[in-house]
Short mmCIF file of C-alpha atoms in Angstrom, two decimals:
data_model
loop_
_atom_site.label_atom_id
_atom_site.label_comp_id
_atom_site.label_asym_id
_atom_site.label_seq_id
_atom_site.Cartn_x
_atom_site.Cartn_y
_atom_site.Cartn_z
CA MET A 1 -8.18 -25.81 40.95
CA LYS A 2 -9.31 -23.62 38.08
CA LYS A 3 -7.48 -20.71 39.67
CA LEU A 4 -4.27 -22.71 40.01
CA LEU A 5 -4.36 -23.52 36.32
CA ALA A 6 -5.23 -19.98 35.33
CA ILE A 7 -2.07 -18.43 36.73
CA PRO A 8 0.46 -20.29 34.57
CA LEU A 9 -1.77 -19.75 31.53
CA MET A 10 -1.88 -16.03 32.20
CA MET A 11 1.85 -15.92 32.71
CA PHE A 12 2.37 -17.78 29.46
CA MET A 13 0.12 -15.33 27.66
CA MET A 14 1.92 -12.37 29.18
CA GLN A 15 5.28 -13.75 28.18
CA ALA A 16 3.96 -14.28 24.68
CA GLY A 17 3.09 -10.61 24.65
CA TYR A 18 -0.62 -11.12 25.19
CA ALA A 19 -1.47 -9.52 28.49
CA GLN A 20 -5.12 -9.56 29.37
CA THR A 21 -6.89 -6.55 27.93
CA THR A 22 -8.61 -4.45 30.59
CA ASP A 23 -12.07 -2.90 30.32
CA ALA A 24 -10.42 0.49 30.66
CA GLN A 25 -8.36 -0.21 27.55
CA LEU A 26 -11.44 -1.31 25.60
CA GLN A 27 -13.36 1.79 26.65
CA LYS A 28 -10.45 4.05 25.80
CA ASN A 29 -10.32 2.51 22.33
CA ARG A 30 -14.04 3.03 21.84
CA ALA A 31 -13.71 6.70 22.77
CA PHE A 32 -11.25 7.38 19.94
CA THR A 33 -12.81 9.51 17.18
CA GLY A 34 -10.09 9.71 14.55
CA ALA A 35 -6.94 11.64 13.76
CA VAL A 36 -7.25 15.43 13.75
CA ALA A 37 -6.45 17.29 10.51
CA LYS A 38 -4.28 20.20 11.63
CA GLN A 39 -2.61 20.99 8.31
CA ARG A 40 -3.90 23.48 5.76
CA GLN A 41 -3.32 21.17 2.86
CA TYR A 42 -3.26 17.40 2.30
CA ASN A 43 -2.19 15.43 -0.76
CA ALA A 44 -2.69 11.79 -1.66
CA ILE A 45 -1.82 9.59 -4.59
CA TYR A 46 -4.05 6.61 -5.36
CA GLN A 47 -2.58 3.53 -7.05
CA LEU A 48 -4.75 1.67 -9.59
CA ASP A 49 -3.01 -1.40 -11.01
CA LYS A 50 -5.81 -3.94 -11.32
CA ASN A 51 -8.70 -4.29 -13.77
CA ASP A 52 -11.01 -6.07 -11.34
CA PRO A 53 -14.19 -3.93 -11.53
CA LYS A 54 -14.57 -4.21 -7.74
CA VAL A 55 -11.13 -2.68 -7.25
CA ILE A 56 -11.75 0.10 -9.80
CA GLN A 57 -15.12 0.93 -8.24
CA LYS A 58 -13.52 0.85 -4.78
CA ALA A 59 -10.80 3.25 -5.94
CA ILE A 60 -13.38 5.74 -7.23
CA ARG A 61 -15.54 5.36 -4.11
CA ASN A 62 -12.51 5.70 -1.82
CA ILE A 63 -11.39 8.91 -3.51
CA ASN A 64 -14.86 10.43 -3.22
CA ASN A 65 -15.03 9.38 0.43
CA ALA A 66 -11.69 11.01 1.17
CA LEU A 67 -12.81 14.23 -0.58
CA ASN A 68 -16.05 14.16 1.44
CA ASP A 69 -14.34 13.51 4.79
CA PRO A 70 -15.34 16.54 6.91
CA ARG A 71 -11.75 16.71 8.22
CA LEU A 72 -10.30 17.13 4.72
CA LYS A 73 -13.05 19.02 2.92
CA GLY A 74 -11.60 21.70 0.67
CA LYS A 75 -7.98 20.97 1.53
CA LEU A 76 -7.22 17.68 -0.19
CA GLN A 77 -5.49 17.29 -3.57
CA ILE A 78 -5.67 13.80 -5.04
CA GLU A 79 -3.93 12.15 -7.98
CA LEU A 80 -5.04 8.79 -9.36
CA VAL A 81 -2.31 6.97 -11.27
CA ALA A 82 -3.17 3.93 -13.39
CA PHE A 83 -0.62 1.37 -14.54
CA SER A 84 -0.34 -2.35 -15.28
CA GLN A 85 -3.87 -3.80 -15.63
CA GLY A 86 -5.34 -0.69 -13.99
CA THR A 87 -4.98 1.04 -17.36
CA ASP A 88 -8.13 -0.74 -18.55
CA ALA A 89 -10.24 1.69 -16.53
CA LEU A 90 -8.96 4.59 -18.68
CA LEU A 91 -9.56 2.99 -22.09
CA LYS A 92 -12.31 4.42 -24.30
CA GLY A 93 -15.43 2.34 -23.93
CA SER A 94 -14.83 1.48 -20.28
CA GLU A 95 -17.74 2.06 -17.95
CA TYR A 96 -15.87 4.63 -15.88
CA GLU A 97 -15.85 7.66 -18.21
CA GLU A 98 -18.41 9.68 -16.26
CA ALA A 99 -17.00 8.78 -12.86
CA LEU A 100 -13.49 9.76 -14.00
CA LYS A 101 -14.69 13.06 -15.45
CA ALA A 102 -16.52 13.75 -12.20
CA LEU A 103 -13.26 13.15 -10.30
CA ILE A 104 -11.47 15.66 -12.53
CA GLY A 105 -14.36 18.05 -11.87
CA ARG A 106 -13.53 17.68 -8.17
CA GLY A 107 -9.89 18.57 -8.81
CA VAL A 108 -8.45 15.05 -8.98
CA ILE A 109 -5.55 14.47 -11.42
CA VAL A 110 -6.19 11.33 -13.50
CA ALA A 111 -2.95 9.99 -14.97
CA GLN A 112 -1.71 6.99 -16.91
CA CYS A 113 1.76 5.36 -16.91
CA ARG A 114 3.57 5.67 -20.29
CA ASN A 115 5.61 2.54 -19.60
CA THR A 116 2.49 0.41 -19.39
CA LEU A 117 1.31 1.69 -22.77
CA GLU A 118 4.62 0.55 -24.30
CA GLU A 119 4.67 -2.80 -22.51
CA ARG A 120 1.07 -3.58 -23.33
CA LYS A 121 1.35 -2.00 -26.82
CA ILE A 122 -1.66 0.23 -26.25
CA PRO A 123 -1.77 3.27 -28.58
CA MET A 124 -2.32 6.53 -26.73
CA GLU A 125 -5.45 7.15 -28.81
CA GLN A 126 -7.23 4.33 -27.01
CA LEU A 127 -7.18 6.32 -23.77
CA TYR A 128 -9.89 8.83 -22.97
CA ASP A 129 -8.80 12.19 -24.38
CA PHE A 130 -8.76 13.79 -20.95
CA VAL A 131 -6.15 11.44 -19.43
CA ALA A 132 -2.69 12.76 -18.46
CA LEU A 133 0.47 10.76 -19.17
CA VAL A 134 3.34 10.34 -16.70
CA PRO A 135 6.70 8.63 -17.46
CA SER A 136 6.03 5.73 -15.07
CA GLY A 137 3.36 4.97 -12.52
CA ASN A 138 5.93 3.68 -10.05
CA GLY A 139 8.10 6.77 -10.45
CA GLU A 140 5.02 8.89 -9.81
CA LEU A 141 4.21 6.96 -6.61
CA ILE A 142 7.80 7.37 -5.39
CA ILE A 143 8.22 11.06 -6.21
CA ARG A 144 4.85 12.01 -4.73
CA GLN A 145 5.55 10.24 -1.44
CA ALA A 146 8.98 11.89 -1.29
CA GLU A 147 7.11 15.22 -1.63
CA GLY A 148 5.09 14.28 1.46
CA TRP A 149 2.01 12.92 -0.26
CA SER A 150 0.14 10.02 1.33
CA VAL A 151 -0.32 6.86 -0.70
CA VAL A 152 -3.46 4.72 -0.87
CA LYS A 153 -3.85 1.42 -2.68
CA PRO A 154 -7.55 0.51 -2.86
CA MET B 1 33.90 -18.71 -30.29
CA LYS B 2 31.88 -18.74 -27.10
CA LYS B 3 33.73 -15.60 -26.01
CA LEU B 4 32.95 -13.84 -29.28
CA LEU B 5 29.25 -14.49 -28.81
CA ALA B 6 29.31 -13.50 -25.15
CA ILE B 7 30.42 -9.92 -25.80
CA PRO B 8 27.41 -8.74 -27.87
CA LEU B 9 25.07 -10.52 -25.43
CA MET B 10 26.66 -8.74 -22.50
CA MET B 11 26.48 -5.42 -24.32
CA PHE B 12 22.83 -6.02 -25.11
CA MET B 13 22.13 -6.80 -21.47
CA MET B 14 23.98 -3.71 -20.32
CA GLN B 15 22.06 -1.54 -22.74
CA ALA B 16 18.87 -3.05 -21.46
CA GLY B 17 19.95 -1.95 -18.01
CA TYR B 18 20.99 -5.41 -16.88
CA ALA B 19 24.70 -5.34 -16.19
CA GLN B 20 26.11 -8.62 -14.94
CA THR B 21 25.84 -8.84 -11.18
CA THR B 22 29.18 -9.42 -9.46
CA ASP B 23 29.85 -11.80 -6.59
CA ALA B 24 30.85 -8.81 -4.52
CA GLN B 25 27.40 -7.31 -5.04
CA LEU B 26 25.70 -10.56 -4.06
CA GLN B 27 27.82 -10.88 -0.92
CA LYS B 28 27.20 -7.28 0.01
CA ASN B 29 23.46 -7.87 -0.30
CA ARG B 30 23.67 -10.96 1.88
CA ALA B 31 25.49 -9.01 4.58
CA PHE B 32 22.61 -6.53 4.96
CA THR B 33 20.78 -7.00 8.29
CA GLY B 34 17.96 -4.49 8.09
CA ALA B 35 17.27 -0.83 8.63
CA VAL B 36 18.32 0.61 12.01
CA ALA B 37 15.62 2.13 14.22
CA LYS B 38 17.16 5.38 15.44
CA GLN B 39 13.98 7.19 16.41
CA ARG B 40 12.41 7.13 19.84
CA GLN B 41 8.94 6.59 18.52
CA TYR B 42 7.37 4.95 15.47
CA ASN B 43 3.78 4.97 14.27
CA ALA B 44 2.01 2.89 11.67
CA ILE B 45 -1.51 2.65 10.31
CA TYR B 46 -2.73 -0.69 8.97
CA GLN B 47 -5.36 -0.77 6.24
CA LEU B 48 -7.98 -3.55 6.34
CA ASP B 49 -10.40 -3.39 3.41
CA LYS B 50 -10.98 -7.05 2.54
CA ASN B 51 -12.99 -9.81 4.21
CA ASP B 52 -10.82 -12.65 2.93
CA PRO B 53 -9.96 -14.54 6.17
CA LYS B 54 -6.38 -14.96 4.94
CA VAL B 55 -6.00 -11.19 4.62
CA ILE B 56 -7.59 -10.52 8.03
CA GLN B 57 -5.37 -13.14 9.71
CA LYS B 58 -2.35 -11.73 7.91
CA ALA B 59 -3.19 -8.22 9.13
CA ILE B 60 -3.38 -9.42 12.75
CA ARG B 61 -0.19 -11.49 12.40
CA ASN B 62 1.63 -8.62 10.69
CA ILE B 63 0.73 -6.19 13.47
CA ASN B 64 1.92 -8.60 16.15
CA ASN B 65 5.15 -9.20 14.21
CA ALA B 66 5.79 -5.47 13.95
CA LEU B 67 5.16 -5.03 17.70
CA ASN B 68 7.54 -7.94 18.41
CA ASP B 69 10.30 -6.69 16.11
CA PRO B 70 13.27 -6.18 18.47
CA ARG B 71 14.05 -2.89 16.71
CA LEU B 72 10.63 -1.45 17.49
CA LYS B 73 9.80 -3.06 20.83
CA GLY B 74 8.20 -0.57 23.18
CA LYS B 75 8.29 2.32 20.75
CA LEU B 76 5.65 1.51 18.16
CA GLN B 77 2.08 2.83 18.11
CA ILE B 78 -0.24 1.09 15.67
CA GLU B 79 -3.73 1.88 14.42
CA LEU B 80 -5.80 -0.62 12.47
CA VAL B 81 -8.50 0.98 10.33
CA ALA B 82 -11.21 -1.16 8.74
CA PHE B 83 -13.37 -0.05 5.83
CA SER B 84 -15.11 -1.47 2.78
CA GLN B 85 -15.33 -5.29 3.14
CA GLY B 86 -12.71 -5.19 5.92
CA THR B 87 -15.51 -4.12 8.26
CA ASP B 88 -16.68 -7.73 8.44
CA ALA B 89 -13.80 -8.50 10.82
CA LEU B 90 -15.25 -6.08 13.38
CA LEU B 91 -18.83 -7.35 13.31
CA LYS B 92 -20.16 -9.18 16.37
CA GLY B 93 -19.91 -12.91 15.82
CA SER B 94 -16.75 -12.73 13.72
CA GLU B 95 -13.97 -15.07 14.74
CA TYR B 96 -11.57 -12.22 15.50
CA GLU B 97 -12.98 -10.86 18.79
CA GLU B 98 -10.22 -12.23 21.01
CA ALA B 99 -7.42 -11.34 18.60
CA LEU B 100 -8.74 -7.77 18.28
CA LYS B 101 -9.05 -7.38 22.05
CA ALA B 102 -5.51 -8.68 22.43
CA LEU B 103 -4.33 -6.02 19.96
CA ILE B 104 -6.05 -3.31 22.02
CA GLY B 105 -4.34 -4.83 25.07
CA ARG B 106 -1.04 -4.22 23.30
CA GLY B 107 -1.94 -0.57 22.68
CA VAL B 108 -3.27 -0.85 19.13
CA ILE B 109 -6.16 1.44 18.15
CA VAL B 110 -8.89 -0.55 16.38
CA ALA B 111 -11.12 1.73 14.29
CA GLN B 112 -13.96 1.49 11.80
CA CYS B 113 -14.89 3.86 8.94
CA ARG B 114 -18.30 5.58 9.44
CA ASN B 115 -18.76 6.00 5.70
CA THR B 116 -18.70 2.26 5.16
CA LEU B 117 -21.42 1.77 7.78
CA GLU B 118 -23.64 4.20 5.86
CA GLU B 119 -22.84 2.74 2.45
CA ARG B 120 -23.32 -0.84 3.58
CA LYS B 121 -26.28 0.10 5.87
CA ILE B 122 -24.69 -1.58 8.88
CA PRO B 123 -26.06 -0.30 12.21
CA MET B 124 -23.34 0.67 14.66
CA GLU B 125 -24.71 -1.87 17.16
CA GLN B 126 -23.51 -4.72 14.95
CA LEU B 127 -19.90 -3.74 15.65
CA TYR B 128 -18.06 -5.04 18.70
CA ASP B 129 -18.65 -2.57 21.52
CA PHE B 130 -14.97 -1.79 21.83
CA VAL B 131 -14.54 -0.51 18.25
CA ALA B 132 -13.74 3.18 17.61
CA LEU B 133 -15.41 5.11 14.78
CA VAL B 134 -13.59 7.51 12.44
CA PRO B 135 -15.25 9.73 9.79
CA SER B 136 -13.66 7.84 6.87
CA GLY B 137 -11.04 5.15 6.59
CA ASN B 138 -9.41 6.88 3.64
CA GLY B 139 -9.28 10.19 5.46
CA GLU B 140 -7.65 8.41 8.39
CA LEU B 141 -5.00 6.85 6.12
CA ILE B 142 -4.25 10.24 4.55
CA ILE B 143 -4.10 12.27 7.78
CA ARG B 144 -1.94 9.70 9.57
CA GLN B 145 0.60 9.55 6.75
CA ALA B 146 0.71 13.34 6.65
CA GLU B 147 1.55 13.18 10.38
CA GLY B 148 4.54 10.98 9.51
CA TRP B 149 2.97 7.60 10.19
CA SER B 150 3.97 4.63 8.04
CA VAL B 151 1.24 2.78 6.17
CA VAL B 152 0.97 -0.96 5.73
CA LYS B 153 -1.60 -2.81 3.63
CA PRO B 154 -1.49 -6.54 4.50
CA MET C 1 -39.30 21.90 -19.72
CA LYS C 2 -36.04 20.04 -20.00
CA LYS C 3 -34.30 23.10 -18.65
CA LEU C 4 -36.61 23.28 -15.67
CA LEU C 5 -35.80 19.72 -14.78
CA ALA C 6 -32.10 20.19 -15.35
CA ILE C 7 -31.68 22.83 -12.68
CA PRO C 8 -32.75 20.77 -9.65
CA LEU C 9 -30.71 17.82 -11.02
CA MET C 10 -27.63 20.00 -11.32
CA MET C 11 -28.19 21.40 -7.84
CA PHE C 12 -28.57 17.91 -6.46
CA MET C 13 -25.35 16.84 -8.14
CA MET C 14 -23.52 19.91 -6.84
CA GLN C 15 -24.77 19.29 -3.34
CA ALA C 16 -23.62 15.71 -3.67
CA GLY C 17 -20.23 17.06 -4.60
CA TYR C 18 -20.54 16.30 -8.30
CA ALA C 19 -20.37 19.60 -10.14
CA GLN C 20 -20.31 19.35 -13.92
CA THR C 21 -16.76 19.02 -15.16
CA THR C 22 -15.77 21.76 -17.60
CA ASP C 23 -13.77 21.29 -20.80
CA ALA C 24 -11.12 23.55 -19.32
CA GLN C 25 -10.72 21.14 -16.41
CA LEU C 26 -10.43 18.16 -18.75
CA GLN C 27 -7.82 19.93 -20.89
CA LYS C 28 -5.88 21.01 -17.85
CA ASN C 29 -5.79 17.40 -16.67
CA ARG C 30 -4.58 16.19 -20.04
CA ALA C 31 -1.74 18.73 -19.98
CA PHE C 32 -0.28 17.28 -16.77
CA THR C 33 3.01 15.47 -17.41
CA GLY C 34 3.93 14.07 -14.01
CA ALA C 35 5.52 15.11 -10.75
CA VAL C 36 8.96 16.73 -11.03
CA ALA C 37 11.87 15.03 -9.26
CA LYS C 38 13.68 17.87 -7.52
CA GLN C 39 15.55 15.86 -4.91
CA ARG C 40 19.05 14.45 -5.34
CA GLN C 41 18.14 11.09 -3.91
CA TYR C 42 15.02 8.93 -3.72
CA ASN C 43 14.40 5.74 -1.78
CA ALA C 44 11.62 3.20 -2.01
CA ILE C 45 10.77 -0.05 -0.29
CA TYR C 46 8.76 -2.66 -2.19
CA GLN C 47 6.52 -5.08 -0.32
CA LEU C 48 6.26 -8.66 -1.61
CA ASP C 49 3.87 -10.78 0.46
CA LYS C 50 2.13 -12.94 -2.14
CA ASN C 51 3.27 -15.97 -4.13
CA ASP C 52 0.98 -15.33 -7.10
CA PRO C 53 3.43 -15.38 -10.06
CA LYS C 54 1.61 -12.39 -11.57
CA VAL C 55 2.27 -10.36 -8.43
CA ILE C 56 5.94 -11.44 -8.22
CA GLN C 57 6.50 -10.63 -11.89
CA LYS C 58 4.73 -7.32 -11.44
CA ALA C 59 6.97 -6.47 -8.48
CA ILE C 60 10.12 -7.15 -10.53
CA ARG C 61 8.76 -5.25 -13.54
CA ASN C 62 7.65 -2.34 -11.34
CA ILE C 63 11.07 -2.01 -9.74
CA ASN C 64 12.81 -2.01 -13.13
CA ASN C 65 10.34 0.58 -14.41
CA ALA C 66 11.00 2.84 -11.44
CA LEU C 67 14.79 2.51 -11.95
CA ASN C 68 14.33 3.31 -15.64
CA ASP C 69 12.08 6.32 -15.06
CA PRO C 70 14.03 9.22 -16.62
CA ARG C 71 13.10 11.38 -13.62
CA LEU C 72 14.76 8.99 -11.16
CA LYS C 73 17.62 7.54 -13.20
CA GLY C 74 20.77 7.24 -11.12
CA LYS C 75 19.21 8.62 -7.95
CA LEU C 76 16.90 5.87 -6.72
CA GLN C 77 17.73 3.28 -4.04
CA ILE C 78 15.27 0.42 -3.79
CA GLU C 79 14.79 -2.35 -1.25
CA LEU C 80 12.55 -5.34 -1.90
CA VAL C 81 11.35 -7.05 1.27
CA ALA C 82 9.66 -10.44 1.09
CA PHE C 83 7.50 -11.91 3.84
CA SER C 84 4.46 -14.13 4.29
CA GLN C 85 3.81 -16.03 1.03
CA GLY C 86 6.11 -13.64 -0.85
CA THR C 87 9.02 -15.64 0.55
CA ASP C 88 8.41 -18.30 -2.10
CA ALA C 89 10.04 -16.06 -4.70
CA LEU C 90 13.34 -16.22 -2.79
CA LEU C 91 13.46 -20.01 -2.33
CA LYS C 92 16.07 -21.98 -4.26
CA GLY C 93 14.51 -23.46 -7.36
CA SER C 94 12.09 -20.57 -7.91
CA GLU C 95 12.03 -19.12 -11.41
CA TYR C 96 13.17 -15.70 -10.24
CA GLU C 97 16.87 -16.30 -9.48
CA GLU C 98 18.23 -14.43 -12.51
CA ALA C 99 15.77 -11.56 -12.21
CA LEU C 100 16.62 -11.13 -8.51
CA LYS C 101 20.36 -11.20 -9.18
CA ALA C 102 19.85 -8.63 -11.92
CA LEU C 103 18.03 -6.40 -9.41
CA ILE C 104 20.97 -6.68 -6.99
CA GLY C 105 23.23 -5.81 -9.94
CA ARG C 106 21.21 -2.62 -10.28
CA GLY C 107 21.75 -1.78 -6.62
CA VAL C 108 18.47 -3.12 -5.21
CA ILE C 109 18.57 -4.68 -1.71
CA VAL C 110 16.75 -8.03 -1.71
CA ALA C 111 15.71 -9.01 1.81
CA GLN C 112 13.67 -11.67 3.57
CA CYS C 113 11.73 -11.47 6.87
CA ARG C 114 13.17 -13.71 9.63
CA ASN C 115 9.79 -13.99 11.32
CA THR C 116 8.25 -15.61 8.29
CA LEU C 117 11.01 -18.25 8.22
CA GLU C 118 10.16 -19.15 11.82
CA GLU C 119 6.40 -19.11 11.29
CA ARG C 120 6.58 -21.17 8.10
CA LYS C 121 9.45 -23.35 9.46
CA ILE C 122 11.62 -22.67 6.43
CA PRO C 123 15.35 -23.29 7.10
CA MET C 124 17.56 -20.40 6.02
CA GLU C 125 19.44 -22.73 3.67
CA GLN C 126 16.40 -22.97 1.42
CA LEU C 127 16.80 -19.30 0.49
CA TYR C 128 19.09 -18.22 -2.33
CA ASP C 129 22.53 -17.61 -0.83
CA PHE C 130 22.50 -13.96 -1.84
CA VAL C 131 19.37 -13.02 0.16
CA ALA C 132 19.64 -10.67 3.15
CA LEU C 133 17.71 -11.31 6.37
CA VAL C 134 15.86 -8.63 8.35
CA PRO C 135 14.18 -9.13 11.76
CA SER C 136 10.67 -8.59 10.37
CA GLY C 137 9.29 -7.47 7.03
CA ASN C 138 6.71 -5.28 8.72
CA GLY C 139 9.33 -3.64 10.93
CA GLU C 140 11.39 -2.96 7.81
CA LEU C 141 8.42 -1.33 6.06
CA ILE C 142 7.73 0.85 9.10
CA ILE C 143 11.33 1.94 9.78
CA ARG C 144 12.04 2.73 6.13
CA GLN C 145 8.94 4.91 5.78
CA ALA C 146 9.85 6.71 8.99
CA GLU C 147 13.24 7.41 7.35
CA GLY C 148 11.38 9.07 4.47
CA TRP C 149 11.34 6.16 2.05
CA SER C 150 8.36 5.71 -0.25
CA VAL C 151 6.47 2.43 -0.08
CA VAL C 152 5.07 0.48 -3.02
CA LYS C 153 2.95 -2.65 -2.87
CA PRO C 154 2.75 -4.22 -6.34
#
């Protein structure tokens, strides 16, 4: 009886696109160990547009993790672009000064969107002196990807 | 009188970059039916870095929707990479075991970031047995995009 | 004594990947003025999958900022694709009608995911008449990126 019911259910699931997953498929998945980095150089732009401390800390941690990834070690250029509320991380007095400087020490470009400064009426002097300015954060994201850079939004 | 007032307003809007939108433009937009999939093969990496059940469910739904898109049917390879809080979805006892297995049954790679396991001190045994491990989730996102894969963050 | 302690600390930091950042590095960062737009044409797809008014407003503001970026002026095609909860922005009666029409007036494609309409049981008639329909928002994101478009998630 159970068997008779099971067949239509299975057929329904298969039609719905959900075929039963085989053990072989599960084992094959488990055996995967990650993409292989065959290029000499990699580039990535990180988007920071929130002032939630968890998101800012995650962005910094993510960037360090990418730089430490044995597959990318020594061949990864990163740019962090802040805009919208993400700008708060780059304002003097924020708790991220040392972490940001350390990123620059590792070769990361740390940049702020000029547009946001105008919209939020933030004078340039309120940013840490080491911060770069780009015309717009969104333009930066678009141009970098068009150049072949990867994009990550933490 | 109304007409006399309308002209400076229109000029102001045009200067601000907001020209009046014509009916022809609106109709042309409505007639758009989506990008055309001309390639033989597509690849996409999905980022899962939150443990909000709505985000996890959206990620799973999004992946199934992409696989079901008539334009991509049968020519789309997907990888789902979990890191940061997103790891919670892959821990034994989570409510996503069947949905994840079904994704693997549809050819999706389901992978976890090793770095996160170290940072969060999660022993590998707590993950579902079928989960793949990659050196870092961020490295995976960067390498895949450099290989031409699309990226989606649900 | 201080010096004696400083050396192992510095070596630890260097091993951990945190070399001391030099003033030259900080000044070099500050001198950066943004990526240079060398291509004739740029394309970007914007993802809208939330109904948080702050996110919708940010998406609209971001798109206008990208179109206004002096580096991209006159050579940027944008598509905004709404799905999941982002659909709410395109429903008749939303507060975004004028802003969306203005985007179309600037050449932006404004599109909605068909899948979401089915899942959320929203009749097509509830959308603004000018909205385009695409088979799936996720498919659109994937195909566009494969065509070389940049992706931005506000």
